[in-house]
């Protein structure tokens, strides 16, 4: 059994809060359970001995979600202005089943797994978060991507009326936020679409109702509040690369050996981190997931594909 393959645990050991917190959490997470699927135990691939889970209060109040502002506190302050129900998702491009789908229909009957992952932002802070999600491969394959599909592109909702950051030109971002993965990265078993965290429905500031999680890449790849999935033959564009191509690439694999032009990536501040106690630790290649994912990049110049 590979390290990231979770073992089943009896449902009696699952915290009730994780499923019955509110109607939506119940509906969305139990959609999977109703079909006889089970919520499986935390997978702990890549975790280091001193990787304690980051307090929930921190992971849900220190955020990057520029649609709500550029301050770390803005998403928690303003993301409640976003309506996430109903949530429609457009699927397009190189696939057999394209069109507009209801989010709940897409995830219906799928197994929600809890995965405790290390999370490393390109800004050199990090955390350890118990995400709840669905392997991205399971989600994507239902749309029957065809032989031309080599990449997948995701877009965040564009709704300036509810996303105040989209009404401001301050960030310089061209909305909507876009990201992409090579299809083999998207199909890797560590790659999940997150629908919850800390046993609860995903809070708006963390990307409700669903967001990507690719634990070996810098956090900006993990696009939030997704409304569009497009299968493509050519490498899609991605927001941070468009904004600063000399600072951010497409692959964005965590790499302590390649510095950001303005700071080192050799170490990271593990939240909670303060001026007096930065709580610094060394950054690991592929964020600690090298054993699982390095093979995806065989033959590539990793120093180049930052
Ligand atoms: N997705 C969208 N749509 N908008 C954003 O600004 N920020 C990214 C990523 N996904 C971002 C986004 C960055 S830079 C990081 S580090 C993570 O979200 C932060 O995720 P968290 O707030 O859940 O920790």
XYZ file of C-alpha atoms and ligand atoms in Angstrom:
330
model
C 0.000 0.000 0.000
C 1.437 3.352 -0.944
C 1.852 5.951 1.742
C -0.935 8.171 0.545
C -3.472 5.433 0.222
C -5.750 5.822 3.209
C -6.932 2.865 5.232
C -10.601 2.447 6.044
C -11.775 3.094 9.563
C -15.093 2.192 11.122
C -17.630 4.958 10.673
C -18.109 4.986 14.455
C -14.671 6.570 14.749
C -15.479 9.431 12.437
C -16.215 12.601 14.351
C -19.925 13.374 14.027
C -19.089 17.035 13.540
C -17.365 16.180 10.307
C -20.630 15.144 8.724
C -23.516 16.807 10.473
C -22.367 20.325 11.077
C -25.024 21.915 8.935
C -27.371 20.985 6.166
C -24.987 21.738 3.385
C -22.120 19.918 4.992
C -24.470 17.038 5.541
C -25.830 17.070 2.025
C -22.508 17.452 0.327
C -20.448 15.075 2.403
C -23.138 12.513 2.860
C -23.867 12.433 -0.837
C -20.800 10.254 -0.941
C -21.724 8.247 2.143
C -25.266 7.543 1.040
C -24.026 5.565 -1.922
C -22.236 3.176 0.418
C -18.938 4.977 0.131
C -17.063 5.629 3.323
C -15.208 8.552 4.778
C -11.715 7.217 5.132
C -9.044 7.925 7.670
C -6.500 10.706 7.358
C -3.718 9.978 4.927
C -0.436 11.333 6.167
C 1.870 11.187 3.158
C 4.728 13.634 3.313
C 4.159 14.592 6.946
C 7.292 15.154 9.008
C 7.581 14.212 12.696
C 7.109 17.822 13.839
C 4.181 18.550 11.524
C 1.424 19.347 13.980
C -1.906 20.329 12.482
C -2.197 24.121 12.267
C -4.941 25.557 14.483
C -8.193 25.868 12.529
C -8.596 29.462 13.613
C -5.347 30.353 11.817
C -5.982 28.394 8.611
C -9.361 30.094 8.270
C -8.294 33.668 9.076
C -4.852 34.085 7.441
C -5.667 33.680 3.754
C -4.803 34.597 0.211
C -7.946 35.112 -1.844
C -7.422 38.321 -3.788
C -11.041 38.363 -4.965
C -11.789 39.659 -1.459
C -8.759 41.906 -0.987
C -5.003 41.726 -0.653
C -4.733 41.787 3.141
C -4.420 38.374 4.806
C -7.479 39.208 6.921
C -9.665 40.389 4.027
C -10.962 36.964 2.914
C -12.223 36.066 6.397
C -13.677 39.564 6.713
C -15.515 39.739 3.373
C -15.968 36.257 1.889
C -19.345 35.864 3.603
C -20.626 38.225 0.884
C -20.287 35.365 -1.622
C -23.296 33.154 -2.414
C -22.235 29.572 -3.072
C -25.636 28.051 -3.634
C -26.572 27.238 -6.327
C -23.127 26.623 -7.829
C -22.864 25.892 -11.544
C -19.735 24.552 -13.203
C -18.967 24.750 -16.925
C -17.014 21.862 -18.416
C -15.549 22.418 -21.881
C -12.795 21.517 -24.309
C -11.358 18.116 -25.186
C -13.908 15.875 -23.492
C -16.919 13.762 -24.359
C -19.245 15.221 -21.735
C -19.224 18.991 -21.775
C -21.795 21.562 -20.701
C -23.035 23.201 -17.535
C -23.413 21.065 -14.435
C -24.631 21.562 -10.905
C -21.799 21.239 -8.402
C -23.839 18.850 -6.244
C -24.455 16.581 -9.229
C -20.762 16.451 -10.090
C -19.719 15.189 -6.657
C -22.788 13.036 -5.982
C -21.873 9.504 -4.930
C -18.169 10.241 -4.621
C -16.017 9.321 -1.654
C -14.863 12.232 0.470
C -11.495 11.502 2.044
C -9.712 13.346 4.800
C -6.122 14.181 3.847
C -3.695 15.914 6.164
C -1.312 17.798 3.884
C 1.580 20.186 4.284
C 0.780 23.453 2.515
C 3.557 25.801 1.362
C 2.791 29.270 0.035
C 5.246 30.831 -2.403
C 5.492 33.692 0.128
C 7.431 31.298 2.423
C 4.815 30.588 5.062
C 3.354 27.152 5.590
C 0.757 25.170 7.490
C -0.545 21.635 7.971
C -4.235 21.259 7.184
C -6.735 18.400 7.453
C -8.540 18.816 4.138
C -11.577 16.832 3.073
C -11.740 16.158 -0.610
C -12.193 13.929 -3.616
C -9.360 12.680 -5.820
C -9.388 15.040 -8.800
C -9.017 12.102 -11.157
C -12.412 10.744 -10.083
C -14.010 14.087 -10.781
C -12.342 14.683 -14.140
C -12.813 11.214 -15.602
C -16.602 11.452 -15.452
C -16.346 14.057 -18.229
C -14.521 11.591 -20.482
C -11.519 13.637 -21.594
C -10.420 12.570 -25.082
C -6.991 11.758 -26.503
C -6.200 15.413 -27.201
C -6.555 16.415 -23.545
C -3.087 16.988 -22.110
C -3.836 19.769 -19.637
C -6.753 20.961 -17.562
C -7.550 24.599 -16.866
C -9.615 25.908 -13.949
C -11.271 29.281 -13.467
C -12.606 30.974 -10.368
C -16.004 32.657 -10.278
C -16.174 36.171 -11.741
C -18.753 38.054 -9.693
C -17.625 41.579 -8.784
C -20.951 42.261 -7.039
C -19.999 39.748 -4.336
C -16.222 39.779 -4.645
C -15.004 43.218 -3.701
C -11.432 42.550 -4.817
C -12.704 42.165 -8.380
C -14.094 45.694 -8.169
C -10.665 47.101 -7.376
C -7.676 47.418 -9.662
C -5.297 47.324 -6.733
C -4.027 43.786 -7.178
C -3.386 44.158 -10.916
C -4.898 40.724 -11.475
C -6.852 40.114 -14.655
C -10.039 38.407 -13.432
C -11.091 35.670 -13.244
C -8.224 33.856 -11.512
C -7.051 30.968 -13.709
C -4.807 27.996 -13.078
C -3.908 24.742 -14.760
C -2.251 21.374 -14.412
C -0.809 18.843 -16.776
C -3.317 15.989 -16.919
C -0.927 13.494 -15.301
C -0.458 15.922 -12.396
C -4.224 16.269 -12.153
C -4.607 12.480 -12.094
C -1.937 11.952 -9.429
C -3.482 10.327 -6.338
C -2.293 13.171 -4.084
C -4.226 15.775 -6.103
C -7.657 16.443 -4.644
C -10.591 18.759 -5.058
C -11.289 20.044 -1.559
C -14.862 20.383 -0.274
C -14.129 20.699 3.442
C -11.509 21.209 6.140
C -11.231 20.387 9.844
C -14.207 18.082 9.439
C -16.503 20.876 8.261
C -17.788 22.355 5.033
C -15.162 24.510 3.338
C -15.408 28.120 4.572
C -15.853 30.753 1.867
C -12.460 32.320 2.592
C -10.773 28.988 1.866
C -12.487 28.575 -1.506
C -16.055 27.315 -1.080
C -17.680 25.307 -2.373
C -14.599 23.608 -3.806
C -10.950 24.361 -4.451
C -7.951 22.527 -5.766
C -5.190 21.096 -3.540
C -1.866 20.025 -5.029
C 0.362 19.587 -1.967
C 3.758 19.470 -3.731
C 3.220 22.814 -5.481
C 3.245 26.377 -4.192
C -0.138 27.398 -2.845
C -1.082 29.680 -5.730
C -1.753 26.585 -7.871
C -4.583 25.645 -5.490
C -7.264 27.740 -7.153
C -10.406 28.498 -5.151
C -14.152 28.653 -5.834
C -13.937 26.951 -9.230
C -16.677 27.446 -11.863
C -14.911 26.292 -15.022
C -13.014 23.152 -16.000
C -11.550 23.052 -19.512
C -9.555 20.201 -21.047
C -6.903 21.469 -23.433
C -4.170 20.298 -25.736
C -1.942 23.269 -24.963
C -0.604 24.488 -21.643
C -3.109 26.926 -20.139
C -2.167 30.331 -18.800
C -2.090 30.925 -15.051
C -2.756 34.106 -13.131
C 0.509 34.603 -11.233
C 2.606 33.773 -14.274
C 0.685 36.362 -16.303
C 1.153 38.930 -13.554
C 4.893 38.364 -13.001
C 6.392 35.873 -15.469
C 9.892 36.339 -14.098
C 8.738 35.383 -10.603
C 6.120 32.641 -11.060
C 6.015 29.715 -13.444
C 3.425 27.219 -14.560
C 4.784 24.181 -12.720
C 5.496 25.917 -9.396
C 6.805 22.787 -7.711
C 8.108 23.586 -4.237
C 11.867 23.794 -4.627
C 14.160 25.074 -1.857
C 17.069 25.251 -4.315
C 15.486 27.884 -6.549
C 15.035 31.282 -4.935
C 12.237 33.642 -5.736
C 13.860 36.734 -7.292
C 13.026 38.673 -4.123
C 13.477 36.080 -1.351
C 14.931 32.671 -0.602
C 12.754 29.562 -0.761
C 15.183 27.523 1.372
C 13.103 27.868 4.518
C 9.559 28.651 5.582
C 7.672 30.163 8.509
C 5.244 27.634 9.946
C 2.077 29.307 11.170
C 1.587 30.539 13.827
C 4.704 32.571 13.129
C 5.538 35.851 14.850
C 8.323 38.365 14.712
C 9.628 37.057 18.022
C 9.128 33.405 17.205
C 9.192 32.959 13.410
C 8.917 29.171 13.844
C 11.165 28.613 10.854
C 11.986 25.263 9.289
C 13.750 24.080 6.145
C 11.658 23.788 2.998
C 11.682 20.318 1.442
C 11.877 19.457 -2.273
C 8.340 19.008 -3.592
C 7.214 20.100 -0.124
C 8.070 16.656 1.285
C 6.266 14.688 -1.451
C 9.299 13.962 -3.663
C 8.995 10.174 -3.252
C 5.479 10.296 -4.631
C 5.756 12.879 -7.403
C 9.332 13.387 -8.600
C 8.746 10.776 -11.322
C 6.242 13.117 -12.984
C 9.123 15.420 -13.904
C 11.733 12.941 -15.112
C 13.922 14.553 -17.741
C 12.781 18.082 -16.932
C 15.166 20.767 -15.721
C 13.662 21.365 -12.301
C 15.660 24.532 -11.760
C 14.005 25.975 -14.837
C 10.439 24.944 -14.104
C 10.103 26.852 -10.891
N -7.529 31.230 -5.669
C -8.135 32.372 -6.061
N -9.239 32.277 -6.795
N -7.673 33.600 -5.714
C -6.524 33.742 -4.976
O -6.117 34.885 -4.702
N -4.667 32.605 -3.840
C -3.798 31.433 -3.929
C -4.573 30.136 -3.723
N -5.794 30.140 -4.499
C -5.835 32.559 -4.567
C -6.402 31.298 -4.914
C -2.693 31.496 -2.991
S -1.425 32.600 -3.347
C -2.620 30.688 -1.879
S -1.220 30.663 -0.899
C -3.753 29.842 -1.481
O -4.887 30.002 -2.334
C -4.167 30.162 -0.059
O -5.106 29.237 0.389
P -5.701 29.391 1.866
O -6.166 30.809 2.008
O -6.817 28.403 1.962
O -4.585 29.077 2.801
